[in-house]
Tab-separated table of C-alpha atoms and ligand atoms in Angstrom:
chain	number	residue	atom	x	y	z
A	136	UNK	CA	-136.035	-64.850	-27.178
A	137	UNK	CA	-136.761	-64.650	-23.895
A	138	UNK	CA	-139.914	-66.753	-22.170
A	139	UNK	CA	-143.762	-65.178	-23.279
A	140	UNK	CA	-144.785	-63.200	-20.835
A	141	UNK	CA	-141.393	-62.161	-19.401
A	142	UNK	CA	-142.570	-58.571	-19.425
A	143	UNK	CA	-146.232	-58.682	-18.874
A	144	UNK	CA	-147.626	-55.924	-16.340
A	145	UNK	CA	-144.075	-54.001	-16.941
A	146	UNK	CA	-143.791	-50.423	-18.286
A	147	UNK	CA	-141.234	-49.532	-21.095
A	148	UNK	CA	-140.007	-46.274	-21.921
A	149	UNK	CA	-138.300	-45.652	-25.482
A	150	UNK	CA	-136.725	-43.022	-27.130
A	151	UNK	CA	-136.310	-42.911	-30.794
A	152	UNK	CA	-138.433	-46.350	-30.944
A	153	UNK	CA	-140.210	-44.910	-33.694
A	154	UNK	CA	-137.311	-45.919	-36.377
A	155	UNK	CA	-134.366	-48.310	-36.916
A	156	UNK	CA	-133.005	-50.395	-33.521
A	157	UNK	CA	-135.291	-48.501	-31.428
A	158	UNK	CA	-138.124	-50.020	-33.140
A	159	UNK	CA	-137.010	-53.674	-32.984
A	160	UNK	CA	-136.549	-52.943	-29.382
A	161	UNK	CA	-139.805	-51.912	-28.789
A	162	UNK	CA	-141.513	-54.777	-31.305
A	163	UNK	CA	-139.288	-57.335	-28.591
A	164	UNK	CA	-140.550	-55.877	-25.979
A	165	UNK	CA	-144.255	-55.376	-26.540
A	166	UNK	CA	-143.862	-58.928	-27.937
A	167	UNK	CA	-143.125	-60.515	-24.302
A	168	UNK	CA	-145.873	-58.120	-23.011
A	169	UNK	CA	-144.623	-54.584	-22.131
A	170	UNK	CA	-146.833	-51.763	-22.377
A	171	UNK	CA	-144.287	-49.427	-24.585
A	172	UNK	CA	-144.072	-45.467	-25.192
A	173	UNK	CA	-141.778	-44.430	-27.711
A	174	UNK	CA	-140.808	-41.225	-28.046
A	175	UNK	CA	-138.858	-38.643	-30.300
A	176	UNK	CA	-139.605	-35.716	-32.246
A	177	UNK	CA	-141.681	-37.260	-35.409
A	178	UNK	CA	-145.248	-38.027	-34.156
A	179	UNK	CA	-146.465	-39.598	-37.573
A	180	UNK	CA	-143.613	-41.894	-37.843
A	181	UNK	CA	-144.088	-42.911	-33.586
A	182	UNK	CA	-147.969	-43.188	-34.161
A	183	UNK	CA	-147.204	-45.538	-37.522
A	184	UNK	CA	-144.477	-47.794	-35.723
A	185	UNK	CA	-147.022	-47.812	-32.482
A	186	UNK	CA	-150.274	-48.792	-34.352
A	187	UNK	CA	-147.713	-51.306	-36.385
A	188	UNK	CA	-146.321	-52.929	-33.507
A	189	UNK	CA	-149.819	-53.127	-30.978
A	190	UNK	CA	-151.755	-54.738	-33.892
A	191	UNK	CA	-148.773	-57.701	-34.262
A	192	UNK	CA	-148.427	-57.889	-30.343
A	193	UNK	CA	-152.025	-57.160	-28.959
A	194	UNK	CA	-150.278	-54.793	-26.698
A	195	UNK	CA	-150.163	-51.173	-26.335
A	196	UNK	CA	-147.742	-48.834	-27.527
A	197	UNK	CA	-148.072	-45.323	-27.071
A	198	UNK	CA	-146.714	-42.922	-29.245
A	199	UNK	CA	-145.070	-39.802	-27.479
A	200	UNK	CA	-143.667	-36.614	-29.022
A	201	UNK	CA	-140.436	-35.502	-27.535
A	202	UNK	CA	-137.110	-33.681	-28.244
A	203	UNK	CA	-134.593	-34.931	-26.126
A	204	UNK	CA	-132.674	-31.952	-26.246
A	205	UNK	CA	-135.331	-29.524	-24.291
A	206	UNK	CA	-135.970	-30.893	-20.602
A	207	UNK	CA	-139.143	-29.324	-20.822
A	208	UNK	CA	-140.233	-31.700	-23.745
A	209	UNK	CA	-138.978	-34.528	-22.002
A	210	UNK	CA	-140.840	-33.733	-18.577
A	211	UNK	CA	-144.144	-33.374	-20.630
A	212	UNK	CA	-143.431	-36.640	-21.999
A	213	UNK	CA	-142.826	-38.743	-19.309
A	214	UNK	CA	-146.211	-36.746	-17.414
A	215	UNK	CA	-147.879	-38.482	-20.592
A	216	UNK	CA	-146.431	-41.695	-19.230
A	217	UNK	CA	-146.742	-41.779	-15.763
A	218	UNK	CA	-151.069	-40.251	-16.099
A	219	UNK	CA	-151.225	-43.134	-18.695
A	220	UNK	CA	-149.443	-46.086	-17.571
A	221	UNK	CA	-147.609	-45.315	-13.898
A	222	UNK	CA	-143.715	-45.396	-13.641
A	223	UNK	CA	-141.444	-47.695	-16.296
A	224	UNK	CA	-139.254	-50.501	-15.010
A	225	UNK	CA	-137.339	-50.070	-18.261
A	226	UNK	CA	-135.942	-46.843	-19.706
A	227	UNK	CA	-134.110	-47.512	-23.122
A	228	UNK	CA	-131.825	-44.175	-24.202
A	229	UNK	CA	-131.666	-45.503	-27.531
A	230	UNK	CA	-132.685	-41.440	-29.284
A	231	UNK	CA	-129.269	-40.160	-31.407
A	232	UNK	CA	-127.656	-38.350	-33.719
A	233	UNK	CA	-124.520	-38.738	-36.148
A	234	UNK	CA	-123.065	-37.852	-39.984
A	235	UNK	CA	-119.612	-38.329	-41.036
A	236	UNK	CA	-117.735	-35.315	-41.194
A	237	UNK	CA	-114.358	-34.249	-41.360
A	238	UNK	CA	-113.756	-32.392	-38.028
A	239	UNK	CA	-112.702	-29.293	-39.081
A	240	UNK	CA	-115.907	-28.892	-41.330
A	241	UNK	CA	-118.191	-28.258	-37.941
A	242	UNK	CA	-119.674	-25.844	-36.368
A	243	UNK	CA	-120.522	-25.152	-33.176
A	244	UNK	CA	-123.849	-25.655	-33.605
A	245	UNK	CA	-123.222	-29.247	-35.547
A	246	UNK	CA	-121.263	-30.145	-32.173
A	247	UNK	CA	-123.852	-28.778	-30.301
A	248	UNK	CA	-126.899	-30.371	-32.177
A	249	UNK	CA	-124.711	-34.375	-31.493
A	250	UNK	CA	-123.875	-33.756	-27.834
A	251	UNK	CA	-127.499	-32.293	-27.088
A	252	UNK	CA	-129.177	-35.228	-28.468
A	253	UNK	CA	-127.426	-38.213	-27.243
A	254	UNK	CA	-125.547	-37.055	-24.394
A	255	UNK	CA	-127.792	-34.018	-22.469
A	256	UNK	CA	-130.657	-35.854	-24.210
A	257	UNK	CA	-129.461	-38.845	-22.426
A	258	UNK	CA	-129.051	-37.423	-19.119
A	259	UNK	CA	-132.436	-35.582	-19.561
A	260	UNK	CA	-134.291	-38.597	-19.862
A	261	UNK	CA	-132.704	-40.561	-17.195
A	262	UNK	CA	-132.507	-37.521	-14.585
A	263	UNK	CA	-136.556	-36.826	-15.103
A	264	UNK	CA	-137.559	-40.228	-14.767
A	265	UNK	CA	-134.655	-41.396	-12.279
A	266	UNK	CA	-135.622	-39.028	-9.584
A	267	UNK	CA	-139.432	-40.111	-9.882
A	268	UNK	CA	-138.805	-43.854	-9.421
A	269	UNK	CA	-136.599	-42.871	-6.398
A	270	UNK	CA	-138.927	-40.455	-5.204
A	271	UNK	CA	-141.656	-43.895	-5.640
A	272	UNK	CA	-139.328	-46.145	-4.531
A	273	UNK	CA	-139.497	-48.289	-7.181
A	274	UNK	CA	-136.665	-50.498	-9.185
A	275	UNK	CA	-135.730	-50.150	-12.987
A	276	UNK	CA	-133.498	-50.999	-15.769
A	277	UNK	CA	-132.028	-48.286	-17.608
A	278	UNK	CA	-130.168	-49.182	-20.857
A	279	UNK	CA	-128.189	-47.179	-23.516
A	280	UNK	CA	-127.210	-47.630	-26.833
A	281	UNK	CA	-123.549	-46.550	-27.945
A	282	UNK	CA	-120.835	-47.970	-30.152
A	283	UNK	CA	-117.085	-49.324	-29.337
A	284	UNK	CA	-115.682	-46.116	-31.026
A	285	UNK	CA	-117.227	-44.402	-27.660
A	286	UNK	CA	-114.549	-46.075	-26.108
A	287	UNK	CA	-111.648	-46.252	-28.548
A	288	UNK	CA	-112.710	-42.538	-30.292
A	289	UNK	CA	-112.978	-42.124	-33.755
A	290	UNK	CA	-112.004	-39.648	-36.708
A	291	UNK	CA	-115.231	-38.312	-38.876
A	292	UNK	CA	-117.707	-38.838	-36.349
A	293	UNK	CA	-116.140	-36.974	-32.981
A	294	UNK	CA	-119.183	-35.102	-31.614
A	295	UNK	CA	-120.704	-38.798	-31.451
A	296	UNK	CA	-117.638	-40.954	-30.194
A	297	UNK	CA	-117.166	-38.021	-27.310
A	298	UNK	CA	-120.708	-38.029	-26.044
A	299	UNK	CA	-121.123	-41.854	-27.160
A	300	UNK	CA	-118.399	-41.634	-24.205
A	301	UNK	CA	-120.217	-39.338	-21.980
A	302	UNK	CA	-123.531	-41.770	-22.038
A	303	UNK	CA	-120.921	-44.878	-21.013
A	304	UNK	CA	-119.297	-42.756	-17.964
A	305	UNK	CA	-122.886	-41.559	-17.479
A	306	UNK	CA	-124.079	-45.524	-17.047
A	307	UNK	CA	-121.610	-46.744	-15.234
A	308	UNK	CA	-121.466	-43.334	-12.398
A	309	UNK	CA	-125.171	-44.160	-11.690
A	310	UNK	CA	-124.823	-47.649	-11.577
A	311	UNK	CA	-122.729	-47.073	-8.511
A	312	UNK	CA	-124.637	-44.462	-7.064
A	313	UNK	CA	-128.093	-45.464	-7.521
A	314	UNK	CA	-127.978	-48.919	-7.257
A	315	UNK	CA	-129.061	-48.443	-3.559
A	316	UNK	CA	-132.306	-47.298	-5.471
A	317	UNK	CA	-133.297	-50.732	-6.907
A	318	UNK	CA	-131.900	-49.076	-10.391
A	319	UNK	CA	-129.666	-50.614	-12.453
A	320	UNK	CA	-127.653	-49.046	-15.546
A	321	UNK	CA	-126.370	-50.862	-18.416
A	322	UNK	CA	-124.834	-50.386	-22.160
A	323	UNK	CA	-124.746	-52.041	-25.742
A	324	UNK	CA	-121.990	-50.793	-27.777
A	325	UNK	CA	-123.181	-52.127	-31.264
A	326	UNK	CA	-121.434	-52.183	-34.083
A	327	UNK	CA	-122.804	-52.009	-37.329
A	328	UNK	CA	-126.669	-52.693	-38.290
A	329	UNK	CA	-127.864	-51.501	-40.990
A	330	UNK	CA	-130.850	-48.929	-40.605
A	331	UNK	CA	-131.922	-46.049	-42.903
A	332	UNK	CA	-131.158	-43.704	-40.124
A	333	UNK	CA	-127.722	-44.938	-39.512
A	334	UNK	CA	-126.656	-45.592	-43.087
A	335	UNK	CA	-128.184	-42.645	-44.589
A	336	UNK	CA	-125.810	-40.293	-42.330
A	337	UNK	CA	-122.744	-42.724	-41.933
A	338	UNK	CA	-122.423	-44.627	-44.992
A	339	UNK	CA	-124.205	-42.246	-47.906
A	340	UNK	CA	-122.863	-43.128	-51.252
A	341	UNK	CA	-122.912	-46.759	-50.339
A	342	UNK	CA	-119.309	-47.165	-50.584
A	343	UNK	CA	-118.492	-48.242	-47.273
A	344	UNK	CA	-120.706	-50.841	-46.379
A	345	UNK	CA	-118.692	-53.743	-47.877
A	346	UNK	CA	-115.666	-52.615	-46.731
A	347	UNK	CA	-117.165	-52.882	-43.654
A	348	UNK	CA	-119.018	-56.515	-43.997
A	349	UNK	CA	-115.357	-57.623	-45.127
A	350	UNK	CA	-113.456	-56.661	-41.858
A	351	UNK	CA	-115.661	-58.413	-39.912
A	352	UNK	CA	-114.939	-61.453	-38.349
A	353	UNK	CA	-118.763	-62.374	-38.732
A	354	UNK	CA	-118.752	-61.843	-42.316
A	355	UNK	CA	-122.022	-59.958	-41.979
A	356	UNK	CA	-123.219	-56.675	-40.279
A	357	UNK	CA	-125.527	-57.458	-37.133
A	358	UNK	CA	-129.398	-57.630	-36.951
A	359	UNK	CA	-132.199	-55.533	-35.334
A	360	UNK	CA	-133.374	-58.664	-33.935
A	361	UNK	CA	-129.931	-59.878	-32.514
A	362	UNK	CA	-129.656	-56.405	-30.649
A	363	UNK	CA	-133.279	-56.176	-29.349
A	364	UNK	CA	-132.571	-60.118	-28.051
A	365	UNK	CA	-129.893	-58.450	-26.144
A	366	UNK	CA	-131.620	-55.379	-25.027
A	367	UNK	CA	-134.677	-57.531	-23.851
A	368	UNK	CA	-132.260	-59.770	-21.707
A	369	UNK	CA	-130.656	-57.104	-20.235
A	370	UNK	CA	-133.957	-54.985	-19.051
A	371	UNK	CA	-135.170	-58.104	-17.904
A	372	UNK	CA	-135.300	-60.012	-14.461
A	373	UNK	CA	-133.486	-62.808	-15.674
A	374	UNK	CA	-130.547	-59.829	-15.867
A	375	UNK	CA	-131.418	-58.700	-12.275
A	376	UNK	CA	-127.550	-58.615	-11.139
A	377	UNK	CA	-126.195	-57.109	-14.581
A	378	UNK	CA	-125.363	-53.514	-13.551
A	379	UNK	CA	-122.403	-51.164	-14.541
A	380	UNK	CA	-121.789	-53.356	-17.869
A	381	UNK	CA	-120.838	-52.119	-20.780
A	382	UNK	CA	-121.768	-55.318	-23.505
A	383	UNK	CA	-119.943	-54.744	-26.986
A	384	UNK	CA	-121.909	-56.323	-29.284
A	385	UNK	CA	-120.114	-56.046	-32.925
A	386	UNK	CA	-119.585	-59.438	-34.030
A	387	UNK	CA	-115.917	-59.595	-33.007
A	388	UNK	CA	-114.893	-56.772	-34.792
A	389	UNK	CA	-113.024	-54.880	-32.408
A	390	UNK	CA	-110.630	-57.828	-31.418
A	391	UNK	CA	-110.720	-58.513	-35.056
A	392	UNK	CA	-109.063	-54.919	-35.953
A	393	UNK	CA	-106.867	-54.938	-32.571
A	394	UNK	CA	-105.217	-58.359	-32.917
A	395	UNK	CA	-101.423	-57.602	-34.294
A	396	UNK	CA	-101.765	-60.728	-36.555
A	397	UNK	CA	-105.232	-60.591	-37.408
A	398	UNK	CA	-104.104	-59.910	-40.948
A	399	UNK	CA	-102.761	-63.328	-41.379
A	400	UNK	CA	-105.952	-64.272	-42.137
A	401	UNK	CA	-105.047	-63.508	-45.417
A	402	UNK	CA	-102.288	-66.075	-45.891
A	403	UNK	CA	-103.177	-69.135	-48.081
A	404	UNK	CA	-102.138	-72.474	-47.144
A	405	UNK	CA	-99.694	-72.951	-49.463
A	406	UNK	CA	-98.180	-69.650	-48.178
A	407	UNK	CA	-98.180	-71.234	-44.878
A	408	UNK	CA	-96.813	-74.308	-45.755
A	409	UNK	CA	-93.857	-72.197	-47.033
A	410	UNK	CA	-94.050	-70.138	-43.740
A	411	UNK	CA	-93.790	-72.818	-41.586
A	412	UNK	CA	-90.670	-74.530	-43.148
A	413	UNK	CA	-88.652	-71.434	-42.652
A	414	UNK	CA	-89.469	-71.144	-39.437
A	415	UNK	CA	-88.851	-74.825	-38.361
A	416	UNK	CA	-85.360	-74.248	-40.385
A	417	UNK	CA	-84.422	-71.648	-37.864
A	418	UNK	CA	-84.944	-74.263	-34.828
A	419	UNK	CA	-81.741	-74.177	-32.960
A	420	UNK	CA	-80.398	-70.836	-34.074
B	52	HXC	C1	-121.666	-30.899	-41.422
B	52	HXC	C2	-123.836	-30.635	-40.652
B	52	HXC	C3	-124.256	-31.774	-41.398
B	52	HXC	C4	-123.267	-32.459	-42.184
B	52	HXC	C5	-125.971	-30.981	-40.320
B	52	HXC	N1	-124.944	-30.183	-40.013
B	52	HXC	N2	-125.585	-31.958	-41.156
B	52	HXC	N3	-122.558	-30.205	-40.653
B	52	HXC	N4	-122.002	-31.986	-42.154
B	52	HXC	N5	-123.573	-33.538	-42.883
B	52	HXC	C6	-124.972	-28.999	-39.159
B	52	HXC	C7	-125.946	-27.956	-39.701
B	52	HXC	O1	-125.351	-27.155	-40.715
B	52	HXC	C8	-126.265	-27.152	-38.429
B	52	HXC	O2	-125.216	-26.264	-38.099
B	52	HXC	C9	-126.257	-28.241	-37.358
B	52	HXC	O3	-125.484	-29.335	-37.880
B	52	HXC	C10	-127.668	-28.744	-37.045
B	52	HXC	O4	-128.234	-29.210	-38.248
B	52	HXC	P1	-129.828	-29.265	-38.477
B	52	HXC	O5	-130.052	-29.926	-39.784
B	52	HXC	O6	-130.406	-27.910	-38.226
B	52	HXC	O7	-130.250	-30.183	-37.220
B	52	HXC	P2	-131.564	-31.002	-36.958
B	52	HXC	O8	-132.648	-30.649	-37.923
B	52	HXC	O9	-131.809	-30.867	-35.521
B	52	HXC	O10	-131.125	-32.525	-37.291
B	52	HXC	C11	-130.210	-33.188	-36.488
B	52	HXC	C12	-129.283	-34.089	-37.320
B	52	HXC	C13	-130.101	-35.001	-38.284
B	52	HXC	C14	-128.422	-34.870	-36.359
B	52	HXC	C15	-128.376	-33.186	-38.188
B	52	HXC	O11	-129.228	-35.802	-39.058
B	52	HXC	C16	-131.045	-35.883	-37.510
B	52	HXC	O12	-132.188	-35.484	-37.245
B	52	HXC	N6	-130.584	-37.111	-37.086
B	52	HXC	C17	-131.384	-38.020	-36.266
B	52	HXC	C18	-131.174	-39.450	-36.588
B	52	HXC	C19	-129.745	-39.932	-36.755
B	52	HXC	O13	-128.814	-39.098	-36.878
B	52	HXC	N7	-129.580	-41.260	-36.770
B	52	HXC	C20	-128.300	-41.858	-36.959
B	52	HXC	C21	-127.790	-42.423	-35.697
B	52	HXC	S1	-126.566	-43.570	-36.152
B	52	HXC	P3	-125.300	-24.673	-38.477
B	52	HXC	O14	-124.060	-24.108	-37.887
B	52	HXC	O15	-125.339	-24.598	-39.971
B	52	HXC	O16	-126.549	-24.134	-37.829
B	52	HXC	C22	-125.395	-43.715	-34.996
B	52	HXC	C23	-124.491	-44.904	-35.268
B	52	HXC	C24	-123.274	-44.948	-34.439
B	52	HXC	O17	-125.339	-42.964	-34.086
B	52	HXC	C25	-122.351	-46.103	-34.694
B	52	HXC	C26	-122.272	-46.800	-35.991
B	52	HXC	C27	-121.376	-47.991	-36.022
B	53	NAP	P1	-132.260	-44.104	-36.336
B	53	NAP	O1	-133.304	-44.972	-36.921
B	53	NAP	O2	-131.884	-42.845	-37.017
B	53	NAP	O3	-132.666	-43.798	-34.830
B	53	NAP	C1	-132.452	-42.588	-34.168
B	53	NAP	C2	-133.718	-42.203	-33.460
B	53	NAP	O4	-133.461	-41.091	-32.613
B	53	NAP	C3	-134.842	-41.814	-34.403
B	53	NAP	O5	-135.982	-42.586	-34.145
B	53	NAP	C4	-135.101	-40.340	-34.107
B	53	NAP	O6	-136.501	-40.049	-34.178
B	53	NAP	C5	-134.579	-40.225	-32.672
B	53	NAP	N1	-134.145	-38.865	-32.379
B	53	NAP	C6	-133.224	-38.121	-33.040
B	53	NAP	N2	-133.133	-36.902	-32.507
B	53	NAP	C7	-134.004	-36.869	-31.479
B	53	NAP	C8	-134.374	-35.871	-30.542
B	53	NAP	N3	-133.816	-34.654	-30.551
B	53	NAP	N4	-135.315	-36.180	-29.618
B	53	NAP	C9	-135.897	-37.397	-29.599
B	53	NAP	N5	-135.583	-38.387	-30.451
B	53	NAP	C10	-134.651	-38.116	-31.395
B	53	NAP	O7	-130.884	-44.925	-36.194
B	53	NAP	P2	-130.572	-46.346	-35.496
B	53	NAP	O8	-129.535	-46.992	-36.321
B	53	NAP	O9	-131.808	-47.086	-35.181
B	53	NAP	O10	-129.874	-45.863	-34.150
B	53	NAP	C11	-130.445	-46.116	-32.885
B	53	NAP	C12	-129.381	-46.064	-31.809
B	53	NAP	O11	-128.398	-47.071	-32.036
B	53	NAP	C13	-128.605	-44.743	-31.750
B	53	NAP	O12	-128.284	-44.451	-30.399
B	53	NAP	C14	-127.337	-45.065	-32.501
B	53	NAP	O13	-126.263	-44.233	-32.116
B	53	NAP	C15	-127.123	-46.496	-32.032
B	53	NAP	N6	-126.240	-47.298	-32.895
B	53	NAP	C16	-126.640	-47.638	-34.155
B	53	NAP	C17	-125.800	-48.428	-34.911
B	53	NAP	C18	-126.157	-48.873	-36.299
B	53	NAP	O14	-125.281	-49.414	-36.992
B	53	NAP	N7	-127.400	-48.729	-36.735
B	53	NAP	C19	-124.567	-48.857	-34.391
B	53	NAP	C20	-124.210	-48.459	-33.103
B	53	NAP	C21	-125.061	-47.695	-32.346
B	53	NAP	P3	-137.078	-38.636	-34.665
B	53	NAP	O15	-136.396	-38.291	-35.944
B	53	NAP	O16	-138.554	-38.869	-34.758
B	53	NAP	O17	-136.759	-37.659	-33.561
């Protein structure tokens, strides 16, 4: 956790911080004094996790309807912000959506329903509120949330790994461009945490989630409060030179399924005992 205070006086925009990662985010955040908006399309659930969050913190959250997808919806929301609050200094794209499918089952509109939401939805967001702060002159973090599959693509969830993809090459083009602006663009690619939203869609008769615990290196899936540590960090001043990253964040488990011999993990000692005399019998062939 980062020092009290660290974000006292500082404005935080968050979509989809009603639920899941996007509400641990926002708890972090309003926790080392941010005033927060979240925003997505469920106003009941935003003005629960916002009335939740400013009674533990003793600092405001605001709870904002939007749909990424419509521009419209996300000008009117971030005109809520800017009357309420004034411009953020930290703009979280954290809003998605995902289910496993097999490719071939989709249809344009289940494409089109993924890409709008986290990759226009995405560009929306930062677009709308990127030309204000440049327009005010003012400096901001901008972080997104994607996965390593964004950058490795993966079977059963393609409308998300290719605009997963789009957000990174989104990040790291503005980074370079509007850096001159005082804004600064970064990524998480998590791996898996569990949330209802996340699991529901990607994991839903349960069967997977061991599978997945057992391949990684950690032993254990990752926390909401391990990835809103990071997220905090990064939006923060201590992270004032941190631009153009992309952070993977999955408890080693991308190495873990890369490395050739990761699989020896397997091998017992006595199996290596075994191992290791054959090979030291081949010495000088
Ligand atoms: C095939 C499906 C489908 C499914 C929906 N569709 N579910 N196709 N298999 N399981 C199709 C529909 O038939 C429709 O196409 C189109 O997709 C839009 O569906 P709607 O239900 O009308 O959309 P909407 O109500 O807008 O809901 C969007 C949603 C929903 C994405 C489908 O799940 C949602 O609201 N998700 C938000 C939260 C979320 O997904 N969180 C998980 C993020 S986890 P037709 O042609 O019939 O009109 C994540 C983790 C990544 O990203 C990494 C993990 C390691
Ligand atoms: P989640 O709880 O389902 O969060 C998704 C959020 O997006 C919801 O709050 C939802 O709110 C919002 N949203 C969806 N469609 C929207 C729209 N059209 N406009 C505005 N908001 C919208 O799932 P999560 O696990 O916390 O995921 C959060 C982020 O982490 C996502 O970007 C996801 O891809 C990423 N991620 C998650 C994991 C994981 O294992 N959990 C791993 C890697 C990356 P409404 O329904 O109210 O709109």
């Amino acid at each position: 956790m980062l020092p009290p205070n660290s974000f006292v006086g500082k404005v935080a925009f968050i979509t989809g911080g009603g639920t899941g990662l996007g509400k641990g985010m926002t708890s972090a955040l309003s926790s080392l004094g941010a005033q927060c908006f979240i925003a997505s399309r469920k106003l009941d659930v935003l003005k629960e996790t916002a009335e939740e969050i400013s009674t533990k913190t003793g600092n405001k959250v605001h709870a904002v309807q939007c749909d990424v997808r419509e521009p419209s919806s996300v000008e009117a929301a971030v005109k809520q912000m800017i009357s309420i609050a004034g411009l953020p200094s930290v703009v979280i794209n954290n809003a998605a959506g995902n289910f496993i499918s097999p490719t071939e089952r989709l249809s344009p509109n289940a494409w089109k329903t993924i890409t709008d939401i986290v990759l226009n939805g995405t560009a929306y967001v930062t677009l709308e509120i990127g030309k204000e702060l440049i327009k005010a002159k003012k400096g901001a973090a901008f972080l997104s949330i994607t996965t390593p599959y964004a950058e490795t693509g993966s079977g059963f969830v393609v409308p998300s790994s290719s605009a997963k993809a789009g957000v990174e090459a989104l990040s790291k083009s503005l980074s370079a461009e509007w850096g001159r602006y005082g804004l600064r663009f970064n990524v998480i690619q998590s791996g898996p945490i569990k949330t209802k939203g996340a699991f529901s869609r990607l994991d839903p008769s349960g069967k997977f989630e061991n599978i997945m615990t057992d391949r990684l290196p950690t032993g254990r899936l990752g926390t909401v409060e391990e990835i809103a540590n990071l997220a905090s960090y990064l939006c923060s001043d201590y992270a004032s030179w941190i631009s153009g990253a992309v952070i993977r964040f999955d408890g080693g488990n991308y190495v873990s399924i890369a490395g050739e011999f990761n699989e020896l993990r397997k091998v017992t000692k006595e199996e290596w005992n075994v191992m290791e005399a054959m090979i030291r019998k081949t010495k000088g062939s």
